[in-house]
PDB file of N, CA and C in Angstrom:
ATOM      1  N   UNK C   1      45.381 -23.728   2.923  1.00  0.00           N
ATOM      2  CA  UNK C   1      45.222 -23.139   1.608  1.00  0.00           C
ATOM      3  C   UNK C   1      43.795 -22.627   1.477  1.00  0.00           C
ATOM      4  N   UNK C   2      43.652 -21.362   1.120  1.00  0.00           N
ATOM      5  CA  UNK C   2      42.298 -20.867   0.937  1.00  0.00           C
ATOM      6  C   UNK C   2      41.811 -21.190  -0.467  1.00  0.00           C
ATOM      7  N   UNK C   3      40.507 -21.278  -0.603  1.00  0.00           N
ATOM      8  CA  UNK C   3      39.936 -21.697  -1.883  1.00  0.00           C
ATOM      9  C   UNK C   3      40.286 -20.708  -2.984  1.00  0.00           C
ATOM     10  N   UNK C   4      40.003 -19.452  -2.764  1.00  0.00           N
ATOM     11  CA  UNK C   4      40.339 -18.436  -3.754  1.00  0.00           C
ATOM     12  C   UNK C   4      40.045 -17.065  -3.187  1.00  0.00           C
ATOM     13  N   UNK C   5      40.582 -16.069  -3.844  1.00  0.00           N
ATOM     14  CA  UNK C   5      40.242 -14.708  -3.457  1.00  0.00           C
ATOM     15  C   UNK C   5      38.788 -14.438  -3.804  1.00  0.00           C
ATOM     16  N   UNK C   6      38.239 -15.188  -4.751  1.00  0.00           N
ATOM     17  CA  UNK C   6      36.834 -15.027  -5.106  1.00  0.00           C
ATOM     18  C   UNK C   6      35.939 -15.350  -3.920  1.00  0.00           C
ATOM     19  N   UNK C   7      36.220 -16.441  -3.226  1.00  0.00           N
ATOM     20  CA  UNK C   7      35.419 -16.823  -2.072  1.00  0.00           C
ATOM     21  C   UNK C   7      35.535 -15.775  -0.978  1.00  0.00           C
ATOM     22  N   UNK C   8      36.721 -15.202  -0.807  1.00  0.00           N
ATOM     23  CA  UNK C   8      36.913 -14.159   0.199  1.00  0.00           C
ATOM     24  C   UNK C   8      36.105 -12.907  -0.156  1.00  0.00           C
ATOM     25  N   UNK C   9      36.077 -12.551  -1.420  1.00  0.00           N
ATOM     26  CA  UNK C   9      35.314 -11.382  -1.845  1.00  0.00           C
ATOM     27  C   UNK C   9      33.820 -11.594  -1.644  1.00  0.00           C
ATOM     28  N   UNK C  10      33.355 -12.808  -1.904  1.00  0.00           N
ATOM     29  CA  UNK C  10      31.949 -13.106  -1.693  1.00  0.00           C
ATOM     30  C   UNK C  10      31.602 -13.030  -0.210  1.00  0.00           C
ATOM     31  N   UNK C  11      32.500 -13.503   0.644  1.00  0.00           N
ATOM     32  CA  UNK C  11      32.264 -13.460   2.087  1.00  0.00           C
ATOM     33  C   UNK C  11      32.185 -12.017   2.571  1.00  0.00           C
ATOM     34  N   UNK C  12      32.932 -11.128   1.933  1.00  0.00           N
ATOM     35  CA  UNK C  12      32.922  -9.716   2.300  1.00  0.00           C
ATOM     36  C   UNK C  12      31.817  -8.958   1.576  1.00  0.00           C
ATOM     37  N   UNK C  13      30.939  -9.682   0.879  1.00  0.00           N
ATOM     38  CA  UNK C  13      29.805  -9.096   0.163  1.00  0.00           C
ATOM     39  C   UNK C  13      30.232  -8.114  -0.917  1.00  0.00           C
ATOM     40  N   UNK C  14      31.320  -8.429  -1.626  1.00  0.00           N
ATOM     41  CA  UNK C  14      31.760  -7.591  -2.736  1.00  0.00           C
ATOM     42  C   UNK C  14      31.517  -8.261  -4.072  1.00  0.00           C
ATOM     43  N   UNK C  15      30.831  -9.370  -4.049  1.00  0.00           N
ATOM     44  CA  UNK C  15      30.588 -10.112  -5.275  1.00  0.00           C
ATOM     45  C   UNK C  15      29.119 -10.072  -5.646  1.00  0.00           C
ATOM     46  N   UNK C  16      28.742 -10.868  -6.613  1.00  0.00           N
ATOM     47  CA  UNK C  16      27.347 -10.916  -7.035  1.00  0.00           C
ATOM     48  C   UNK C  16      26.499 -11.648  -6.001  1.00  0.00           C
ATOM     49  N   UNK C  17      25.217 -11.489  -6.129  1.00  0.00           N
ATOM     50  CA  UNK C  17      24.304 -12.206  -5.237  1.00  0.00           C
ATOM     51  C   UNK C  17      24.387 -13.695  -5.556  1.00  0.00           C
ATOM     52  N   UNK C  18      24.320 -14.505  -4.552  1.00  0.00           N
ATOM     53  CA  UNK C  18      24.368 -15.948  -4.745  1.00  0.00           C
ATOM     54  C   UNK C  18      25.450 -16.581  -3.904  1.00  0.00           C
ATOM     55  N   UNK C  19      25.233 -17.814  -3.575  1.00  0.00           N
ATOM     56  CA  UNK C  19      26.193 -18.571  -2.786  1.00  0.00           C
ATOM     57  C   UNK C  19      26.975 -19.477  -3.735  1.00  0.00           C
ATOM     58  N   UNK C  20      28.308 -19.410  -3.705  1.00  0.00           N
ATOM     59  CA  UNK C  20      29.084 -20.257  -4.605  1.00  0.00           C
ATOM     60  C   UNK C  20      28.885 -21.730  -4.284  1.00  0.00           C
ATOM     61  N   UNK C  21      28.825 -22.542  -5.314  1.00  0.00           N
ATOM     62  CA  UNK C  21      28.619 -23.978  -5.146  1.00  0.00           C
ATOM     63  C   UNK C  21      29.774 -24.631  -4.403  1.00  0.00           C
ATOM     64  N   UNK C  22      30.944 -24.009  -4.409  1.00  0.00           N
ATOM     65  CA  UNK C  22      32.123 -24.580  -3.760  1.00  0.00           C
ATOM     66  C   UNK C  22      32.175 -24.287  -2.267  1.00  0.00           C
ATOM     67  N   UNK C  23      31.288 -23.449  -1.785  1.00  0.00           N
ATOM     68  CA  UNK C  23      31.327 -23.064  -0.375  1.00  0.00           C
ATOM     69  C   UNK C  23      31.177 -24.300   0.516  1.00  0.00           C
ATOM     70  N   UNK C  24      32.128 -24.450   1.433  1.00  0.00           N
ATOM     71  CA  UNK C  24      32.090 -25.553   2.375  1.00  0.00           C
ATOM     72  C   UNK C  24      32.719 -26.843   1.881  1.00  0.00           C
ATOM     73  N   UNK C  25      33.112 -26.899   0.623  1.00  0.00           N
ATOM     74  CA  UNK C  25      33.745 -28.106   0.089  1.00  0.00           C
ATOM     75  C   UNK C  25      35.251 -28.071   0.357  1.00  0.00           C
ATOM     76  N   UNK C  26      35.872 -29.220   0.299  1.00  0.00           N
ATOM     77  CA  UNK C  26      37.310 -29.324   0.497  1.00  0.00           C
ATOM     78  C   UNK C  26      38.019 -28.552  -0.616  1.00  0.00           C
ATOM     79  N   UNK C  27      38.836 -27.562  -0.275  1.00  0.00           N
ATOM     80  CA  UNK C  27      39.539 -26.782  -1.295  1.00  0.00           C
ATOM     81  C   UNK C  27      40.410 -27.628  -2.223  1.00  0.00           C
ATOM     82  N   UNK C  28      40.921 -28.742  -1.714  1.00  0.00           N
ATOM     83  CA  UNK C  28      41.773 -29.597  -2.551  1.00  0.00           C
ATOM     84  C   UNK C  28      41.023 -30.156  -3.753  1.00  0.00           C
ATOM     85  N   UNK C  29      39.705 -30.181  -3.687  1.00  0.00           N
ATOM     86  CA  UNK C  29      38.895 -30.635  -4.819  1.00  0.00           C
ATOM     87  C   UNK C  29      39.179 -29.790  -6.052  1.00  0.00           C
ATOM     88  N   UNK C  30      39.486 -28.515  -5.839  1.00  0.00           N
ATOM     89  CA  UNK C  30      39.658 -27.579  -6.946  1.00  0.00           C
ATOM     90  C   UNK C  30      41.107 -27.378  -7.360  1.00  0.00           C
ATOM     91  N   UNK C  31      41.990 -28.168  -6.772  1.00  0.00           N
ATOM     92  CA  UNK C  31      43.397 -28.113  -7.135  1.00  0.00           C
ATOM     93  C   UNK C  31      43.935 -29.509  -7.442  1.00  0.00           C
ATOM     94  N   UNK C  32      43.280 -30.199  -8.400  1.00  0.00           N
ATOM     95  CA  UNK C  32      43.744 -31.542  -8.762  1.00  0.00           C
ATOM     96  C   UNK C  32      45.007 -31.452  -9.611  1.00  0.00           C
ATOM     97  N   UNK C  33      45.663 -32.588  -9.779  1.00  0.00           N
ATOM     98  CA  UNK C  33      46.797 -32.626 -10.692  1.00  0.00           C
ATOM     99  C   UNK C  33      46.251 -32.298 -12.077  1.00  0.00           C
ATOM    100  N   UNK C  34      46.777 -31.272 -12.731  1.00  0.00           N
ATOM    101  CA  UNK C  34      46.193 -30.828 -14.015  1.00  0.00           C
ATOM    102  C   UNK C  34      46.500 -31.751 -15.183  1.00  0.00           C
ATOM    103  N   UNK C  35      45.556 -31.776 -16.105  1.00  0.00           N
ATOM    104  CA  UNK C  35      45.765 -32.503 -17.353  1.00  0.00           C
ATOM    105  C   UNK C  35      46.488 -31.590 -18.332  1.00  0.00           C
ATOM    106  N   UNK C  36      46.971 -32.165 -19.400  1.00  0.00           N
ATOM    107  CA  UNK C  36      47.621 -31.374 -20.448  1.00  0.00           C
ATOM    108  C   UNK C  36      46.552 -30.664 -21.272  1.00  0.00           C
ATOM    109  N   UNK C  37      46.901 -29.545 -21.872  1.00  0.00           N
ATOM    110  CA  UNK C  37      45.922 -28.736 -22.595  1.00  0.00           C
ATOM    111  C   UNK C  37      45.264 -29.478 -23.755  1.00  0.00           C
ATOM    112  N   UNK C  38      45.970 -30.377 -24.407  1.00  0.00           N
ATOM    113  CA  UNK C  38      45.399 -31.096 -25.537  1.00  0.00           C
ATOM    114  C   UNK C  38      44.536 -32.281 -25.149  1.00  0.00           C
ATOM    115  N   UNK C  39      44.571 -32.656 -23.889  1.00  0.00           N
ATOM    116  CA  UNK C  39      43.810 -33.804 -23.408  1.00  0.00           C
ATOM    117  C   UNK C  39      42.522 -33.349 -22.738  1.00  0.00           C
ATOM    118  N   UNK C  40      41.620 -34.295 -22.550  1.00  0.00           N
ATOM    119  CA  UNK C  40      40.395 -34.004 -21.817  1.00  0.00           C
ATOM    120  C   UNK C  40      40.691 -33.913 -20.329  1.00  0.00           C
ATOM    121  N   UNK C  41      39.712 -33.480 -19.555  1.00  0.00           N
ATOM    122  CA  UNK C  41      39.922 -33.348 -18.115  1.00  0.00           C
ATOM    123  C   UNK C  41      40.146 -34.700 -17.438  1.00  0.00           C
ATOM    124  N   UNK C  42      40.938 -34.673 -16.381  1.00  0.00           N
ATOM    125  CA  UNK C  42      41.145 -35.868 -15.578  1.00  0.00           C
ATOM    126  C   UNK C  42      39.866 -36.119 -14.767  1.00  0.00           C
ATOM    127  N   UNK C  43      39.785 -37.256 -14.119  1.00  0.00           N
ATOM    128  CA  UNK C  43      38.627 -37.569 -13.282  1.00  0.00           C
ATOM    129  C   UNK C  43      38.488 -36.544 -12.162  1.00  0.00           C
ATOM    130  N   UNK C  44      39.603 -36.152 -11.567  1.00  0.00           N
ATOM    131  CA  UNK C  44      39.566 -35.159 -10.483  1.00  0.00           C
ATOM    132  C   UNK C  44      39.113 -33.792 -11.003  1.00  0.00           C
ATOM    133  N   UNK C  45      39.591 -33.406 -12.175  1.00  0.00           N
ATOM    134  CA  UNK C  45      39.146 -32.141 -12.767  1.00  0.00           C
ATOM    135  C   UNK C  45      37.656 -32.204 -13.089  1.00  0.00           C
ATOM    136  N   UNK C  46      37.199 -33.336 -13.585  1.00  0.00           N
ATOM    137  CA  UNK C  46      35.780 -33.501 -13.915  1.00  0.00           C
ATOM    138  C   UNK C  46      34.903 -33.332 -12.678  1.00  0.00           C
ATOM    139  N   UNK C  47      35.383 -33.823 -11.536  1.00  0.00           N
ATOM    140  CA  UNK C  47      34.633 -33.670 -10.286  1.00  0.00           C
ATOM    141  C   UNK C  47      34.494 -32.195  -9.927  1.00  0.00           C
ATOM    142  N   UNK C  48      35.572 -31.444 -10.036  1.00  0.00           N
ATOM    143  CA  UNK C  48      35.533 -30.014  -9.730  1.00  0.00           C
ATOM    144  C   UNK C  48      34.676 -29.260 -10.750  1.00  0.00           C
ATOM    145  N   UNK C  49      34.798 -29.621 -12.007  1.00  0.00           N
ATOM    146  CA  UNK C  49      34.010 -28.964 -13.052  1.00  0.00           C
ATOM    147  C   UNK C  49      32.514 -29.196 -12.852  1.00  0.00           C
ATOM    148  N   UNK C  50      32.153 -30.365 -12.338  1.00  0.00           N
ATOM    149  CA  UNK C  50      30.739 -30.660 -12.073  1.00  0.00           C
ATOM    150  C   UNK C  50      30.186 -29.738 -10.993  1.00  0.00           C
ATOM    151  N   UNK C  51      30.999 -29.414 -10.003  1.00  0.00           N
ATOM    152  CA  UNK C  51      30.572 -28.471  -8.960  1.00  0.00           C
ATOM    153  C   UNK C  51      30.362 -27.094  -9.581  1.00  0.00           C
ATOM    154  N   UNK C  52      31.305 -26.670 -10.386  1.00  0.00           N
ATOM    155  CA  UNK C  52      31.217 -25.350 -11.028  1.00  0.00           C
ATOM    156  C   UNK C  52      30.021 -25.244 -11.980  1.00  0.00           C
ATOM    157  N   UNK C  53      29.669 -26.341 -12.603  1.00  0.00           N
ATOM    158  CA  UNK C  53      28.600 -26.315 -13.604  1.00  0.00           C
ATOM    159  C   UNK C  53      27.280 -25.808 -13.038  1.00  0.00           C
ATOM    160  N   UNK C  54      27.010 -26.079 -11.786  1.00  0.00           N
ATOM    161  CA  UNK C  54      25.761 -25.640 -11.191  1.00  0.00           C
ATOM    162  C   UNK C  54      25.892 -24.402 -10.327  1.00  0.00           C
ATOM    163  N   UNK C  55      26.994 -23.692 -10.439  1.00  0.00           N
ATOM    164  CA  UNK C  55      27.258 -22.545  -9.570  1.00  0.00           C
ATOM    165  C   UNK C  55      26.595 -21.266 -10.085  1.00  0.00           C
ATOM    166  N   UNK C  56      25.879 -20.558  -9.205  1.00  0.00           N
ATOM    167  CA  UNK C  56      25.223 -19.326  -9.632  1.00  0.00           C
ATOM    168  C   UNK C  56      26.187 -18.157  -9.844  1.00  0.00           C
ATOM    169  N   UNK C  57      27.433 -18.264  -9.385  1.00  0.00           N
ATOM    170  CA  UNK C  57      28.393 -17.171  -9.554  1.00  0.00           C
ATOM    171  C   UNK C  57      29.561 -17.578 -10.461  1.00  0.00           C
ATOM    172  N   UNK C  58      29.355 -18.590 -11.276  1.00  0.00           N
ATOM    173  CA  UNK C  58      30.407 -19.121 -12.135  1.00  0.00           C
ATOM    174  C   UNK C  58      31.008 -18.054 -13.051  1.00  0.00           C
ATOM    175  N   UNK C  59      30.216 -17.279 -13.723  1.00  0.00           N
ATOM    176  CA  UNK C  59      30.708 -16.269 -14.656  1.00  0.00           C
ATOM    177  C   UNK C  59      31.532 -15.217 -13.933  1.00  0.00           C
ATOM    178  N   UNK C  60      31.032 -14.764 -12.793  1.00  0.00           N
ATOM    179  CA  UNK C  60      31.750 -13.775 -11.988  1.00  0.00           C
ATOM    180  C   UNK C  60      33.091 -14.344 -11.520  1.00  0.00           C
ATOM    181  N   UNK C  61      33.091 -15.576 -11.073  1.00  0.00           N
ATOM    182  CA  UNK C  61      34.292 -16.234 -10.576  1.00  0.00           C
ATOM    183  C   UNK C  61      35.361 -16.309 -11.665  1.00  0.00           C
ATOM    184  N   UNK C  62      34.976 -16.702 -12.858  1.00  0.00           N
ATOM    185  CA  UNK C  62      35.918 -16.800 -13.967  1.00  0.00           C
ATOM    186  C   UNK C  62      36.465 -15.424 -14.330  1.00  0.00           C
ATOM    187  N   UNK C  63      35.590 -14.437 -14.457  1.00  0.00           N
ATOM    188  CA  UNK C  63      36.028 -13.087 -14.823  1.00  0.00           C
ATOM    189  C   UNK C  63      36.992 -12.531 -13.782  1.00  0.00           C
ATOM    190  N   UNK C  64      36.674 -12.720 -12.528  1.00  0.00           N
ATOM    191  CA  UNK C  64      37.540 -12.222 -11.449  1.00  0.00           C
ATOM    192  C   UNK C  64      38.891 -12.922 -11.475  1.00  0.00           C
ATOM    193  N   UNK C  65      38.900 -14.220 -11.688  1.00  0.00           N
ATOM    194  CA  UNK C  65      40.149 -14.966 -11.735  1.00  0.00           C
ATOM    195  C   UNK C  65      41.028 -14.483 -12.884  1.00  0.00           C
ATOM    196  N   UNK C  66      40.454 -14.290 -14.049  1.00  0.00           N
ATOM    197  CA  UNK C  66      41.231 -13.830 -15.201  1.00  0.00           C
ATOM    198  C   UNK C  66      41.774 -12.425 -14.995  1.00  0.00           C
ATOM    199  N   UNK C  67      41.002 -11.571 -14.342  1.00  0.00           N
ATOM    200  CA  UNK C  67      41.455 -10.206 -14.080  1.00  0.00           C
ATOM    201  C   UNK C  67      42.578 -10.170 -13.051  1.00  0.00           C
ATOM    202  N   UNK C  68      42.493 -11.021 -12.035  1.00  0.00           N
ATOM    203  CA  UNK C  68      43.470 -10.987 -10.954  1.00  0.00           C
ATOM    204  C   UNK C  68      44.770 -11.701 -11.286  1.00  0.00           C
ATOM    205  N   UNK C  69      44.756 -12.638 -12.203  1.00  0.00           N
ATOM    206  CA  UNK C  69      45.969 -13.358 -12.574  1.00  0.00           C
ATOM    207  C   UNK C  69      46.718 -12.546 -13.619  1.00  0.00           C
ATOM    208  N   UNK C  70      47.842 -11.991 -13.214  1.00  0.00           N
ATOM    209  CA  UNK C  70      48.601 -11.142 -14.122  1.00  0.00           C
ATOM    210  C   UNK C  70      49.485 -11.938 -15.070  1.00  0.00           C
ATOM    211  N   UNK C  71      49.825 -13.163 -14.685  1.00  0.00           N
ATOM    212  CA  UNK C  71      50.636 -14.025 -15.546  1.00  0.00           C
ATOM    213  C   UNK C  71      50.027 -15.418 -15.549  1.00  0.00           C
ATOM    214  N   UNK C  72      50.185 -16.108 -16.650  1.00  0.00           N
ATOM    215  CA  UNK C  72      49.558 -17.429 -16.783  1.00  0.00           C
ATOM    216  C   UNK C  72      50.093 -18.439 -15.796  1.00  0.00           C
ATOM    217  N   UNK C  73      51.311 -18.277 -15.334  1.00  0.00           N
ATOM    218  CA  UNK C  73      51.873 -19.247 -14.396  1.00  0.00           C
ATOM    219  C   UNK C  73      51.164 -19.224 -13.042  1.00  0.00           C
ATOM    220  N   UNK C  74      50.418 -18.178 -12.759  1.00  0.00           N
ATOM    221  CA  UNK C  74      49.669 -18.084 -11.499  1.00  0.00           C
ATOM    222  C   UNK C  74      48.272 -18.674 -11.603  1.00  0.00           C
ATOM    223  N   UNK C  75      47.878 -19.102 -12.773  1.00  0.00           N
ATOM    224  CA  UNK C  75      46.566 -19.698 -12.972  1.00  0.00           C
ATOM    225  C   UNK C  75      46.678 -21.183 -12.639  1.00  0.00           C
ATOM    226  N   UNK C  76      46.061 -21.580 -11.539  1.00  0.00           N
ATOM    227  CA  UNK C  76      46.120 -22.976 -11.111  1.00  0.00           C
ATOM    228  C   UNK C  76      44.738 -23.459 -10.697  1.00  0.00           C
ATOM    229  N   UNK C  77      44.529 -24.736 -10.842  1.00  0.00           N
ATOM    230  CA  UNK C  77      43.293 -25.352 -10.382  1.00  0.00           C
ATOM    231  C   UNK C  77      42.102 -25.115 -11.294  1.00  0.00           C
ATOM    232  N   UNK C  78      40.944 -25.466 -10.770  1.00  0.00           N
ATOM    233  CA  UNK C  78      39.680 -25.313 -11.484  1.00  0.00           C
ATOM    234  C   UNK C  78      38.920 -24.151 -10.862  1.00  0.00           C
ATOM    235  N   UNK C  79      38.524 -23.201 -11.678  1.00  0.00           N
ATOM    236  CA  UNK C  79      37.726 -22.061 -11.222  1.00  0.00           C
ATOM    237  C   UNK C  79      36.841 -21.586 -12.351  1.00  0.00           C
ATOM    238  N   UNK C  80      35.707 -21.072 -11.992  1.00  0.00           N
ATOM    239  CA  UNK C  80      34.819 -20.491 -12.980  1.00  0.00           C
ATOM    240  C   UNK C  80      34.369 -21.447 -14.064  1.00  0.00           C
ATOM    241  N   UNK C  81      34.386 -22.723 -13.777  1.00  0.00           N
ATOM    242  CA  UNK C  81      33.929 -23.713 -14.742  1.00  0.00           C
ATOM    243  C   UNK C  81      34.963 -24.104 -15.782  1.00  0.00           C
ATOM    244  N   UNK C  82      36.200 -23.667 -15.603  1.00  0.00           N
ATOM    245  CA  UNK C  82      37.268 -24.036 -16.535  1.00  0.00           C
ATOM    246  C   UNK C  82      38.441 -24.625 -15.770  1.00  0.00           C
ATOM    247  N   UNK C  83      39.085 -25.583 -16.389  1.00  0.00           N
ATOM    248  CA  UNK C  83      40.270 -26.171 -15.767  1.00  0.00           C
ATOM    249  C   UNK C  83      41.475 -25.275 -16.048  1.00  0.00           C
ATOM    250  N   UNK C  84      42.550 -25.557 -15.375  1.00  0.00           N
ATOM    251  CA  UNK C  84      43.761 -24.745 -15.456  1.00  0.00           C
ATOM    252  C   UNK C  84      44.221 -24.511 -16.889  1.00  0.00           C
ATOM    253  N   UNK C  85      44.343 -25.557 -17.674  1.00  0.00           N
ATOM    254  CA  UNK C  85      44.837 -25.434 -19.049  1.00  0.00           C
ATOM    255  C   UNK C  85      43.923 -24.533 -19.885  1.00  0.00           C
ATOM    256  N   UNK C  86      42.620 -24.660 -19.698  1.00  0.00           N
ATOM    257  CA  UNK C  86      41.675 -23.856 -20.472  1.00  0.00           C
ATOM    258  C   UNK C  86      41.710 -22.384 -20.056  1.00  0.00           C
ATOM    259  N   UNK C  87      41.866 -22.129 -18.750  1.00  0.00           N
ATOM    260  CA  UNK C  87      41.941 -20.740 -18.283  1.00  0.00           C
ATOM    261  C   UNK C  87      43.234 -20.085 -18.741  1.00  0.00           C
ATOM    262  N   UNK C  88      44.314 -20.849 -18.760  1.00  0.00           N
ATOM    263  CA  UNK C  88      45.579 -20.288 -19.243  1.00  0.00           C
ATOM    264  C   UNK C  88      45.464 -19.916 -20.713  1.00  0.00           C
ATOM    265  N   UNK C  89      44.867 -20.789 -21.509  1.00  0.00           N
ATOM    266  CA  UNK C  89      44.687 -20.500 -22.937  1.00  0.00           C
ATOM    267  C   UNK C  89      43.784 -19.283 -23.143  1.00  0.00           C
ATOM    268  N   UNK C  90      42.716 -19.186 -22.361  1.00  0.00           N
ATOM    269  CA  UNK C  90      41.813 -18.041 -22.458  1.00  0.00           C
ATOM    270  C   UNK C  90      42.521 -16.752 -22.047  1.00  0.00           C
ATOM    271  N   UNK C  91      43.341 -16.817 -21.017  1.00  0.00           N
ATOM    272  CA  UNK C  91      44.098 -15.645 -20.568  1.00  0.00           C
ATOM    273  C   UNK C  91      45.012 -15.140 -21.680  1.00  0.00           C
ATOM    274  N   UNK C  92      45.710 -16.063 -22.335  1.00  0.00           N
ATOM    275  CA  UNK C  92      46.599 -15.692 -23.433  1.00  0.00           C
ATOM    276  C   UNK C  92      45.788 -15.086 -24.578  1.00  0.00           C
ATOM    277  N   UNK C  93      44.636 -15.680 -24.867  1.00  0.00           N
ATOM    278  CA  UNK C  93      43.779 -15.163 -25.947  1.00  0.00           C
ATOM    279  C   UNK C  93      43.292 -13.745 -25.637  1.00  0.00           C
ATOM    280  N   UNK C  94      42.895 -13.512 -24.390  1.00  0.00           N
ATOM    281  CA  UNK C  94      42.363 -12.210 -23.994  1.00  0.00           C
ATOM    282  C   UNK C  94      43.434 -11.141 -23.850  1.00  0.00           C
ATOM    283  N   UNK C  95      44.556 -11.508 -23.244  1.00  0.00           N
ATOM    284  CA  UNK C  95      45.572 -10.523 -22.904  1.00  0.00           C
ATOM    285  C   UNK C  95      46.835 -10.621 -23.743  1.00  0.00           C
ATOM    286  N   UNK C  96      46.981 -11.703 -24.491  1.00  0.00           N
ATOM    287  CA  UNK C  96      48.124 -11.846 -25.372  1.00  0.00           C
ATOM    288  C   UNK C  96      49.466 -11.920 -24.667  1.00  0.00           C
ATOM    289  N   UNK C  97      49.448 -12.334 -23.422  1.00  0.00           N
ATOM    290  CA  UNK C  97      50.682 -12.367 -22.643  1.00  0.00           C
ATOM    291  C   UNK C  97      50.929 -13.783 -22.154  1.00  0.00           C
ATOM    292  N   UNK C  98      52.122 -14.243 -22.344  1.00  0.00           N
ATOM    293  CA  UNK C  98      52.511 -15.562 -21.843  1.00  0.00           C
ATOM    294  C   UNK C  98      53.889 -15.405 -21.210  1.00  0.00           C
ATOM    295  N   UNK C  99      53.978 -15.751 -19.954  1.00  0.00           N
ATOM    296  CA  UNK C  99      55.246 -15.675 -19.259  1.00  0.00           C
ATOM    297  C   UNK C  99      56.105 -16.863 -19.662  1.00  0.00           C
ATOM    298  N   UNK C 100      57.314 -16.615 -20.137  1.00  0.00           N
ATOM    299  CA  UNK C 100      58.168 -17.735 -20.530  1.00  0.00           C
ATOM    300  C   UNK C 100      58.590 -18.542 -19.313  1.00  0.00           C
ATOM    301  N   UNK C 101      58.688 -19.843 -19.490  1.00  0.00           N
ATOM    302  CA  UNK C 101      59.126 -20.713 -18.406  1.00  0.00           C
ATOM    303  C   UNK C 101      60.651 -20.648 -18.346  1.00  0.00           C
ATOM    304  N   UNK C 102      61.139 -20.426 -17.136  1.00  0.00           N
ATOM    305  CA  UNK C 102      62.587 -20.419 -16.927  1.00  0.00           C
ATOM    306  C   UNK C 102      62.909 -21.445 -15.856  1.00  0.00           C
ATOM    307  N   UNK C 103      63.657 -22.454 -16.198  1.00  0.00           N
ATOM    308  CA  UNK C 103      64.025 -23.485 -15.233  1.00  0.00           C
ATOM    309  C   UNK C 103      64.786 -22.857 -14.073  1.00  0.00           C
ATOM    310  N   UNK C 104      64.355 -23.205 -12.867  1.00  0.00           N
ATOM    311  CA  UNK C 104      65.024 -22.698 -11.676  1.00  0.00           C
ATOM    312  C   UNK C 104      64.624 -21.303 -11.274  1.00  0.00           C
ATOM    313  N   UNK C 105      63.656 -20.704 -11.959  1.00  0.00           N
ATOM    314  CA  UNK C 105      63.245 -19.328 -11.652  1.00  0.00           C
ATOM    315  C   UNK C 105      62.556 -19.220 -10.314  1.00  0.00           C
ATOM    316  N   UNK C 106      62.032 -20.322  -9.806  1.00  0.00           N
ATOM    317  CA  UNK C 106      61.296 -20.266  -8.548  1.00  0.00           C
ATOM    318  C   UNK C 106      62.182 -20.548  -7.336  1.00  0.00           C
ATOM    319  N   UNK C 107      63.459 -20.573  -7.518  1.00  0.00           N
ATOM    320  CA  UNK C 107      64.375 -20.847  -6.396  1.00  0.00           C
ATOM    321  C   UNK C 107      64.738 -19.605  -5.664  1.00  0.00           C
TER     322      UNK C 107
END
């Protein structure tokens, strides 16, 4: 599993100047079991958020993730300093689009 398309873009020198704080870390750190939107972050999410907090490309990473995710169901993990639930809510706020959940749609 690759960390993100953001890391790939940075490697190809298409991103902002700076080295992402997540570079070289275990990608699974950024894909913890998500908490519910009304709850605070889980311990695993807090660990990933702490890495993002000191990242020099955090704003770029978040903006790129929101632009590339066309539907909220594709927003997973921690990126750009926000956990999955927070990025999904922000995506809906910005784009006003929410994909309805359909049981069995992924079969």
